[in-house]
């Protein structure tokens, strides 16, 4: 077998897909340190499942995935594919493709021939090739020395794998498992057969009971028939007696009924008389009530008629007033048109007044120009007066300008404050919006972080609850669900993270011990483990004792941390006091040594790094297995995850509250921003108005100042103005305008008077219309009242006539006396009641007699036609009844009867015979499996002994050639001669030591290589080592040993072995048939390149 090629993608430093093809013979992988060349060997070991993740320099499987580098992002999976050839298996093709992948979430996949398979499928396919379980074909960096220092059982496993016996050994294990399964099946079958046998005996007893039940039932039926015949005879006699009694009662009832009818006739006659008198008296009283009601209706009608007549009189007076109103005509003119004409006239009047003002101004200027030459002094006085006026106007405009400027300053101050408030509020709004985004981001981040933590918490919960990391016995005990289990020691302890290593070293496998309530619970679990498998140690709380022996002197020593049971308490406390009460925790190993030397009487010492010094002086240290540590770490991680999830929940709640608070603040700030924006716009408008006012006032002041300067300049100028000739024209124009204004004002007064009159006419007309409408409504109301009065007058007349009729009828009626008649009727009623009760009593007796007669008749009918028994049992009916009760009691004691008991007994008997035959066959099969297992073991042992002799001889020779000394392999056997291990004894040249551990690194490497090369002689056909994958095994060798090493490489390669080497040695490169270089590019990704065979020597030089 050899490896044709390997493809890597995302595995460690290989960030891109890389394919390496290997040739038969020697393949060397070279490159600088850190380039990733050892990752090629580790990829082969990982893909073939010959190394655990920790042996590949990784904490877990996901750390094998390419983590990314500068310019290259991380990948989501790591994949390694191998192509093998020359397996020579009947169930496998000549070429074998296998692949293994790991994803970022921790999921893994294995493929064999393109199909997803289990790990054991790949291991079974590679058994005997050196790459299977226990094979030594792949040796990692620095592991060659570990081969020779391995325990004897591991060395024997290397021999079995090299000799091709691992498949047979695996088959032996499968056969043994099958044997255990068949024996368990036989045990279950025997248990079922015992149940069937017991069931058969039970059915036999049930069949006997069924036979007794039949006998008792027949006798009971005979007795019940005799009792029925006796009952029939008795019922016949009772029926005859009841018929005679019925005839006597019927005669008595008929006589009493005749007397009752005579009393009823008298009572009916008196009732009719009494009824006639009652009717007459009722008519008299009814007429009195009718008279009273008629009088009340007459009074009510008269009263309401008086009210209606009063309302009619008032309404008539109001109608007379309304009818006396003079009519008002509707005005023809429209006040809207008059108002429009009046507005147009006012506009014309204002225009004429403005023209008059302008003309008068022009006239004044004309007068001034015309008289300027003659009135120079007067003009100067006038100019002086005008200048004074202008000066006053300038001062007034200046004051107005100043006031406007002060108002503008005040408005701008308010505007500045508003802008500052607006800016501050807007900044607060933006800050709140950003805080809202931050709060939402925090909430989203908390929710996103929560999901993976919850998945990890669930995974840890499943691992901890299933006790998957525990041994078989402890796991089965803790999962047995037997009441009284407290938990494992690890469950009960509370170990801080910094003390996990120390507690793991101090307790070791005792972390898996099971804490129970009492010894009885422990006994129940032990019985359970005998059935389920495994062994475990239990700590019953009623048996274990506290082992605390405090020594205060030790606590004052430097480097002492305290007693372990105080640092790591338990629930219940007795657990830690029992297991850790005599354990003192110290800082480091030197501290422990110092305390051990200074105190002869001292407790057990444990350091934070895991070294343990027993009270006896024994020291334990080294690398800890990770089982217990992982359990404690998982528990701590579980609680840490719970705390982290609680913290995330608090953060999420805080973020939600903050989000709601910020949203409310945003709404308020948004309203404030809207109000401030509106206020800012209003103040801006005021500012613009004041600025326009200020500009206009400034312009007016400038104009006045310009006029004032012009007046001052004219006051000093000589009068040279020409006479103005248009004064007459202006005067005529002014006269015309004034006349026009007078006409317009007269028209305005006329229009105003007309508009006022028309409005009064409209008001009077509307008032008259309203009064006329009220008059019409009053007339309708008057007509309704008139009709109501006529109706009530008619009703009053009817009521008065009805009252006179009732009074006349009452005069014709008399009031009869009813008391004597009622007394006589009462006496007859009492006689009638007495006769009725007597008849009822006789009829009740008659009915009871008839009921008894019917009941007896029914009972006789229910009995049917009872024939007299041919032979009556001995005794009378009373004795027969007693026997019937006895038989019923016996049948009751028999209980439920299985009517099919005999048939089921026959069926179960046949089934039992079949099962007993199956048990015999199973026992025969077990014996056959045991014989086959014995033969297989003999075959394995014989082949193993032969392989051992071949490897032993070859190891002795190779050790002599490689080490220059002696090398010997020793086979360890049990009392039955079964190989249990293999030892190795080596004595280098010129040395007396035979201890492997005292050899140098180079010597151990040569011994390991000698053992590896010797294993190639293990197969019967001695085909040699099929493949060897070595990672820098030649690193500790000197030049001479390297030459010996390369000699053996060439020798074994010539026999067909394939070598894949990682090396830095020039001599090893020289003998390679193919060189693959590994380097790292600028992105930190491993790259490969191949060197042709013809170029190897040039490359090495």
Tab-separated table of C-alpha atoms in Angstrom, residues 440-771:
chain	number	residue	atom	x	y	z
A	440	UNK	CA	-31.092	49.287	19.427
A	441	UNK	CA	-27.606	48.137	18.435
A	442	UNK	CA	-26.905	47.046	22.029
A	443	UNK	CA	-30.218	45.191	22.116
A	444	UNK	CA	-29.523	43.524	18.779
A	445	UNK	CA	-25.965	42.691	19.821
A	446	UNK	CA	-27.206	41.236	23.106
A	447	UNK	CA	-29.756	39.099	21.249
A	448	UNK	CA	-27.118	37.998	18.715
A	449	UNK	CA	-24.639	37.134	21.459
A	450	UNK	CA	-27.319	35.299	23.400
A	451	UNK	CA	-28.085	32.709	20.690
A	452	UNK	CA	-24.602	31.027	20.533
A	453	UNK	CA	-24.299	31.178	24.318
A	454	UNK	CA	-27.668	29.445	24.692
A	455	UNK	CA	-26.565	26.750	22.219
A	456	UNK	CA	-23.304	26.273	24.116
A	457	UNK	CA	-25.212	26.201	27.425
A	458	UNK	CA	-27.583	23.575	26.049
A	459	UNK	CA	-24.662	21.508	24.760
A	460	UNK	CA	-22.902	21.701	28.147
A	461	UNK	CA	-26.159	20.848	29.915
A	462	UNK	CA	-26.532	17.733	27.747
A	463	UNK	CA	-22.882	16.758	28.359
A	464	UNK	CA	-23.113	17.317	32.124
A	465	UNK	CA	-26.506	15.625	32.500
A	466	UNK	CA	-25.406	12.592	30.461
A	467	UNK	CA	-22.050	12.323	32.325
A	468	UNK	CA	-20.472	11.499	28.958
A	469	UNK	CA	-16.915	12.136	30.237
A	470	UNK	CA	-17.299	9.728	33.155
A	471	UNK	CA	-16.368	6.076	33.305
A	472	UNK	CA	-18.954	3.448	32.419
A	473	UNK	CA	-19.805	2.550	36.012
A	474	UNK	CA	-20.209	6.091	37.303
A	475	UNK	CA	-22.160	7.099	34.188
A	476	UNK	CA	-24.587	4.157	34.479
A	477	UNK	CA	-24.994	4.797	38.218
A	478	UNK	CA	-25.706	8.516	37.827
A	479	UNK	CA	-28.141	7.868	34.943
A	480	UNK	CA	-30.014	5.091	36.764
A	481	UNK	CA	-32.686	7.469	38.186
A	482	UNK	CA	-32.612	5.600	41.503
A	483	UNK	CA	-33.992	7.745	44.295
A	484	UNK	CA	-31.384	8.861	46.820
A	485	UNK	CA	-28.559	9.867	44.417
A	486	UNK	CA	-27.131	13.285	45.306
A	487	UNK	CA	-24.743	13.457	42.321
A	488	UNK	CA	-21.080	13.019	41.525
A	489	UNK	CA	-18.289	14.555	43.597
A	490	UNK	CA	-17.679	17.030	40.754
A	491	UNK	CA	-21.364	18.032	40.916
A	492	UNK	CA	-21.175	18.688	44.654
A	493	UNK	CA	-17.903	20.675	44.651
A	494	UNK	CA	-17.666	24.418	44.011
A	495	UNK	CA	-14.184	24.841	42.502
A	496	UNK	CA	-12.911	28.293	41.467
A	497	UNK	CA	-11.081	28.404	38.155
A	498	UNK	CA	-7.637	28.972	39.672
A	499	UNK	CA	-7.953	25.815	41.794
A	500	UNK	CA	-9.217	23.429	39.083
A	501	UNK	CA	-5.799	21.943	38.313
A	502	UNK	CA	-5.005	21.462	41.999
A	503	UNK	CA	-8.356	19.794	42.799
A	504	UNK	CA	-8.097	17.573	39.715
A	505	UNK	CA	-4.645	16.414	40.800
A	506	UNK	CA	-5.729	15.922	44.420
A	507	UNK	CA	-8.870	13.917	43.611
A	508	UNK	CA	-8.201	12.367	40.211
A	509	UNK	CA	-10.860	9.781	39.361
A	510	UNK	CA	-12.486	10.399	42.722
A	511	UNK	CA	-14.274	13.294	41.026
A	512	UNK	CA	-16.476	10.608	39.427
A	513	UNK	CA	-17.417	8.959	42.739
A	514	UNK	CA	-21.154	8.923	43.375
A	515	UNK	CA	-22.603	10.649	46.443
A	516	UNK	CA	-25.723	8.902	47.834
A	517	UNK	CA	-27.990	9.456	50.822
A	518	UNK	CA	-27.234	6.192	52.588
A	519	UNK	CA	-25.693	2.750	52.217
A	520	UNK	CA	-29.030	1.208	51.165
A	521	UNK	CA	-29.100	3.447	48.060
A	522	UNK	CA	-25.515	2.434	47.280
A	523	UNK	CA	-26.509	-1.241	47.489
A	524	UNK	CA	-29.430	-0.677	45.077
A	525	UNK	CA	-27.145	1.046	42.572
A	526	UNK	CA	-24.558	-1.760	42.851
A	527	UNK	CA	-27.269	-4.284	41.992
A	528	UNK	CA	-28.213	-2.077	39.052
A	529	UNK	CA	-24.572	-1.959	37.848
A	530	UNK	CA	-24.358	-5.752	37.987
A	531	UNK	CA	-27.092	-5.770	35.340
A	532	UNK	CA	-26.123	-2.656	33.365
A	533	UNK	CA	-22.340	-3.066	33.565
A	534	UNK	CA	-19.488	-1.122	35.112
A	535	UNK	CA	-18.158	-0.469	38.587
A	536	UNK	CA	-18.282	2.677	40.673
A	537	UNK	CA	-17.330	4.026	44.096
A	538	UNK	CA	-20.048	5.445	46.338
A	539	UNK	CA	-19.964	7.907	49.223
A	540	UNK	CA	-22.967	7.215	51.512
A	541	UNK	CA	-23.601	10.278	53.674
A	542	UNK	CA	-24.493	8.063	56.648
A	543	UNK	CA	-21.134	6.212	56.538
A	544	UNK	CA	-18.434	8.695	55.508
A	545	UNK	CA	-16.821	10.879	58.166
A	546	UNK	CA	-15.130	14.234	58.158
A	547	UNK	CA	-11.327	14.022	57.874
A	548	UNK	CA	-10.574	17.627	58.794
A	549	UNK	CA	-7.446	17.887	60.943
A	550	UNK	CA	-6.678	21.620	61.012
A	551	UNK	CA	-3.171	22.692	61.885
A	552	UNK	CA	-3.013	26.451	62.418
A	553	UNK	CA	0.796	26.419	62.345
A	554	UNK	CA	0.837	25.512	58.671
A	555	UNK	CA	-1.539	28.305	57.697
A	556	UNK	CA	1.049	30.919	58.706
A	557	UNK	CA	3.703	29.475	56.409
A	558	UNK	CA	4.662	31.523	53.370
A	559	UNK	CA	3.039	30.271	50.173
A	560	UNK	CA	0.228	28.392	51.978
A	561	UNK	CA	-3.199	29.114	50.477
A	562	UNK	CA	-5.342	27.184	52.950
A	563	UNK	CA	-7.080	23.861	53.340
A	564	UNK	CA	-8.719	22.580	50.182
A	565	UNK	CA	-12.122	21.941	51.782
A	566	UNK	CA	-12.324	25.620	52.747
A	567	UNK	CA	-11.189	26.885	49.345
A	568	UNK	CA	-13.466	24.510	47.465
A	569	UNK	CA	-16.574	23.884	49.617
A	570	UNK	CA	-19.229	21.359	48.708
A	571	UNK	CA	-22.958	20.868	49.157
A	572	UNK	CA	-23.290	18.990	51.465
A	573	UNK	CA	-20.085	20.140	53.254
A	574	UNK	CA	-19.321	16.594	54.421
A	575	UNK	CA	-18.132	15.664	50.896
A	576	UNK	CA	-15.298	18.197	50.772
A	577	UNK	CA	-14.441	17.561	54.443
A	578	UNK	CA	-14.180	13.834	53.737
A	579	UNK	CA	-12.197	14.042	50.484
A	580	UNK	CA	-10.195	17.258	50.996
A	581	UNK	CA	-10.177	17.680	54.772
A	582	UNK	CA	-6.555	16.423	54.966
A	583	UNK	CA	-5.343	18.320	51.870
A	584	UNK	CA	-3.459	21.625	52.150
A	585	UNK	CA	-3.144	23.869	49.070
A	586	UNK	CA	0.165	25.673	48.498
A	587	UNK	CA	1.435	28.078	45.871
A	588	UNK	CA	4.074	26.002	44.066
A	589	UNK	CA	6.255	22.908	44.238
A	590	UNK	CA	9.223	24.506	46.093
A	591	UNK	CA	6.820	25.665	48.796
A	592	UNK	CA	5.438	22.147	49.104
A	593	UNK	CA	8.955	20.661	49.371
A	594	UNK	CA	9.908	23.202	52.032
A	595	UNK	CA	6.800	22.495	54.137
A	596	UNK	CA	7.271	18.741	53.741
A	597	UNK	CA	10.820	18.971	55.041
A	598	UNK	CA	10.036	21.295	57.940
A	599	UNK	CA	6.941	19.452	59.184
A	600	UNK	CA	7.078	15.722	59.634
A	601	UNK	CA	3.458	15.582	60.845
A	602	UNK	CA	1.630	17.316	58.057
A	603	UNK	CA	-1.391	16.775	55.796
A	604	UNK	CA	-1.367	16.009	52.115
A	605	UNK	CA	0.026	18.892	49.990
A	606	UNK	CA	-1.129	19.950	46.522
A	607	UNK	CA	0.174	22.838	44.399
A	608	UNK	CA	-1.694	25.049	41.955
A	609	UNK	CA	0.181	23.332	39.083
A	610	UNK	CA	-1.053	19.902	40.174
A	611	UNK	CA	1.942	18.410	42.039
A	612	UNK	CA	0.889	16.284	45.011
A	613	UNK	CA	3.035	15.350	48.037
A	614	UNK	CA	1.413	12.652	50.132
A	615	UNK	CA	1.672	12.599	53.891
A	616	UNK	CA	3.984	9.618	53.449
A	617	UNK	CA	6.370	11.675	51.286
A	618	UNK	CA	5.431	10.270	47.878
A	619	UNK	CA	5.466	12.958	45.146
A	620	UNK	CA	3.172	12.870	42.099
A	621	UNK	CA	3.472	15.240	39.147
A	622	UNK	CA	3.615	15.611	35.403
A	623	UNK	CA	1.049	16.256	32.729
A	624	UNK	CA	-2.529	15.756	33.856
A	625	UNK	CA	-5.084	13.905	31.811
A	626	UNK	CA	-7.811	16.280	30.814
A	627	UNK	CA	-10.823	14.190	31.874
A	628	UNK	CA	-11.439	15.520	35.355
A	629	UNK	CA	-10.221	18.960	34.467
A	630	UNK	CA	-12.662	19.070	31.579
A	631	UNK	CA	-15.559	18.081	33.856
A	632	UNK	CA	-14.747	20.879	36.315
A	633	UNK	CA	-14.115	23.287	33.462
A	634	UNK	CA	-17.425	22.331	31.855
A	635	UNK	CA	-19.240	22.924	35.150
A	636	UNK	CA	-17.519	26.274	35.598
A	637	UNK	CA	-18.187	27.187	31.993
A	638	UNK	CA	-21.851	26.164	32.477
A	639	UNK	CA	-22.236	28.496	35.460
A	640	UNK	CA	-20.256	31.231	33.661
A	641	UNK	CA	-22.581	30.891	30.661
A	642	UNK	CA	-25.594	31.179	32.948
A	643	UNK	CA	-24.074	34.334	34.459
A	644	UNK	CA	-23.264	35.678	30.983
A	645	UNK	CA	-26.814	34.959	29.789
A	646	UNK	CA	-28.236	36.647	32.899
A	647	UNK	CA	-25.933	39.615	32.247
A	648	UNK	CA	-27.063	39.717	28.603
A	649	UNK	CA	-30.703	39.587	29.750
A	650	UNK	CA	-30.049	42.486	32.109
A	651	UNK	CA	-28.298	44.394	29.315
A	652	UNK	CA	-31.180	43.652	26.946
A	653	UNK	CA	-33.746	44.815	29.537
A	654	UNK	CA	-31.665	47.921	30.188
A	655	UNK	CA	-31.417	48.554	26.440
A	656	UNK	CA	-35.196	48.101	26.039
A	657	UNK	CA	-35.913	50.502	28.899
A	658	UNK	CA	-33.353	52.943	27.518
A	659	UNK	CA	-34.917	52.567	24.057
A	660	UNK	CA	-38.411	53.340	25.382
A	661	UNK	CA	-37.084	56.276	27.447
A	662	UNK	CA	-35.175	57.673	24.477
A	663	UNK	CA	-38.204	57.295	22.197
A	664	UNK	CA	-40.317	59.253	24.680
A	665	UNK	CA	-37.567	61.887	24.922
A	666	UNK	CA	-37.397	62.018	21.119
A	667	UNK	CA	-41.129	62.706	20.916
A	668	UNK	CA	-40.796	65.517	23.460
A	669	UNK	CA	-37.695	66.916	21.736
A	670	UNK	CA	-39.424	66.704	18.359
A	671	UNK	CA	-42.339	68.764	19.742
A	672	UNK	CA	-39.845	71.254	21.240
A	673	UNK	CA	-37.990	71.490	17.916
A	674	UNK	CA	-41.272	72.116	16.087
A	675	UNK	CA	-42.307	74.823	18.605
A	676	UNK	CA	-38.864	76.481	18.542
A	677	UNK	CA	-38.831	76.376	14.731
A	678	UNK	CA	-42.221	78.146	14.674
A	679	UNK	CA	-41.034	80.652	17.305
A	680	UNK	CA	-37.827	81.201	15.332
A	681	UNK	CA	-39.830	81.905	12.168
A	682	UNK	CA	-42.064	84.383	14.020
A	683	UNK	CA	-39.057	86.198	15.508
A	684	UNK	CA	-37.373	86.171	12.109
A	685	UNK	CA	-40.492	87.807	10.693
A	686	UNK	CA	-40.411	90.436	13.447
A	687	UNK	CA	-36.718	91.021	12.720
A	688	UNK	CA	-37.424	91.455	8.998
A	689	UNK	CA	-40.285	93.892	9.755
A	690	UNK	CA	-38.075	95.918	12.124
A	691	UNK	CA	-35.214	95.869	9.608
A	692	UNK	CA	-37.561	97.180	6.910
A	693	UNK	CA	-38.901	99.787	9.356
A	694	UNK	CA	-35.342	100.701	10.310
A	695	UNK	CA	-34.325	100.978	6.641
A	696	UNK	CA	-37.357	103.125	5.837
A	697	UNK	CA	-36.781	105.309	8.884
A	698	UNK	CA	-33.128	105.667	7.932
A	699	UNK	CA	-34.120	106.564	4.375
A	700	UNK	CA	-36.631	109.119	5.628
A	701	UNK	CA	-34.021	110.611	7.970
A	702	UNK	CA	-31.486	110.761	5.148
A	703	UNK	CA	-34.062	112.434	2.922
A	704	UNK	CA	-34.897	114.962	5.637
A	705	UNK	CA	-31.213	115.590	6.268
A	706	UNK	CA	-30.687	116.087	2.541
A	707	UNK	CA	-33.598	118.519	2.440
A	708	UNK	CA	-32.209	120.266	5.515
A	709	UNK	CA	-28.817	120.637	3.831
A	710	UNK	CA	-30.544	121.895	0.693
A	711	UNK	CA	-32.473	124.487	2.722
A	712	UNK	CA	-29.296	125.607	4.453
A	713	UNK	CA	-27.516	125.904	1.120
A	714	UNK	CA	-30.401	127.941	-0.345
A	715	UNK	CA	-30.444	130.278	2.639
A	716	UNK	CA	-27.031	131.613	1.599
A	717	UNK	CA	-27.584	131.648	-2.147
A	718	UNK	CA	-28.603	134.843	-3.964
A	719	UNK	CA	-32.124	134.974	-5.380
A	720	UNK	CA	-31.911	134.348	-9.096
A	721	UNK	CA	-35.111	132.381	-9.615
A	722	UNK	CA	-37.207	133.317	-12.526
A	723	UNK	CA	-40.826	134.285	-12.038
A	724	UNK	CA	-43.168	131.401	-12.150
A	725	UNK	CA	-45.957	131.857	-14.674
A	726	UNK	CA	-48.164	128.785	-13.904
A	727	UNK	CA	-49.725	130.015	-10.661
A	728	UNK	CA	-53.080	130.769	-12.292
A	729	UNK	CA	-53.243	127.340	-13.898
A	730	UNK	CA	-52.577	125.682	-10.531
A	731	UNK	CA	-55.213	127.821	-8.825
A	732	UNK	CA	-57.779	126.837	-11.466
A	733	UNK	CA	-56.875	123.200	-11.076
A	734	UNK	CA	-57.192	123.419	-7.308
A	735	UNK	CA	-60.608	125.102	-7.630
A	736	UNK	CA	-61.860	122.340	-9.935
A	737	UNK	CA	-60.535	119.629	-7.597
A	738	UNK	CA	-62.222	121.286	-4.596
A	739	UNK	CA	-65.525	121.461	-6.450
A	740	UNK	CA	-65.183	117.808	-7.399
A	741	UNK	CA	-64.466	116.948	-3.756
A	742	UNK	CA	-67.576	118.858	-2.595
A	743	UNK	CA	-69.713	116.968	-5.117
A	744	UNK	CA	-68.218	113.664	-4.067
A	745	UNK	CA	-68.759	114.468	-0.377
A	746	UNK	CA	-72.386	115.406	-1.057
A	747	UNK	CA	-72.827	112.143	-2.933
A	748	UNK	CA	-71.168	110.277	-0.062
A	749	UNK	CA	-73.583	111.836	2.456
A	750	UNK	CA	-76.538	110.992	0.203
A	751	UNK	CA	-75.387	107.383	-0.250
A	752	UNK	CA	-74.803	107.042	3.494
A	753	UNK	CA	-78.302	108.359	4.322
A	754	UNK	CA	-79.878	106.114	1.671
A	755	UNK	CA	-77.969	103.066	2.976
A	756	UNK	CA	-79.120	103.801	6.542
A	757	UNK	CA	-82.769	104.171	5.482
A	758	UNK	CA	-82.730	101.013	3.391
A	759	UNK	CA	-81.212	99.056	6.284
A	760	UNK	CA	-83.970	100.305	8.647
A	761	UNK	CA	-86.605	99.334	6.047
A	762	UNK	CA	-85.077	95.832	5.746
A	763	UNK	CA	-85.087	95.467	9.546
A	764	UNK	CA	-88.714	96.610	9.867
A	765	UNK	CA	-89.775	94.331	7.000
A	766	UNK	CA	-88.048	91.299	8.609
A	767	UNK	CA	-89.667	92.086	12.006
A	768	UNK	CA	-93.102	92.391	10.364
A	769	UNK	CA	-92.580	89.050	8.574
A	770	UNK	CA	-91.700	87.358	11.877
A	771	UNK	CA	-94.851	88.821	13.568
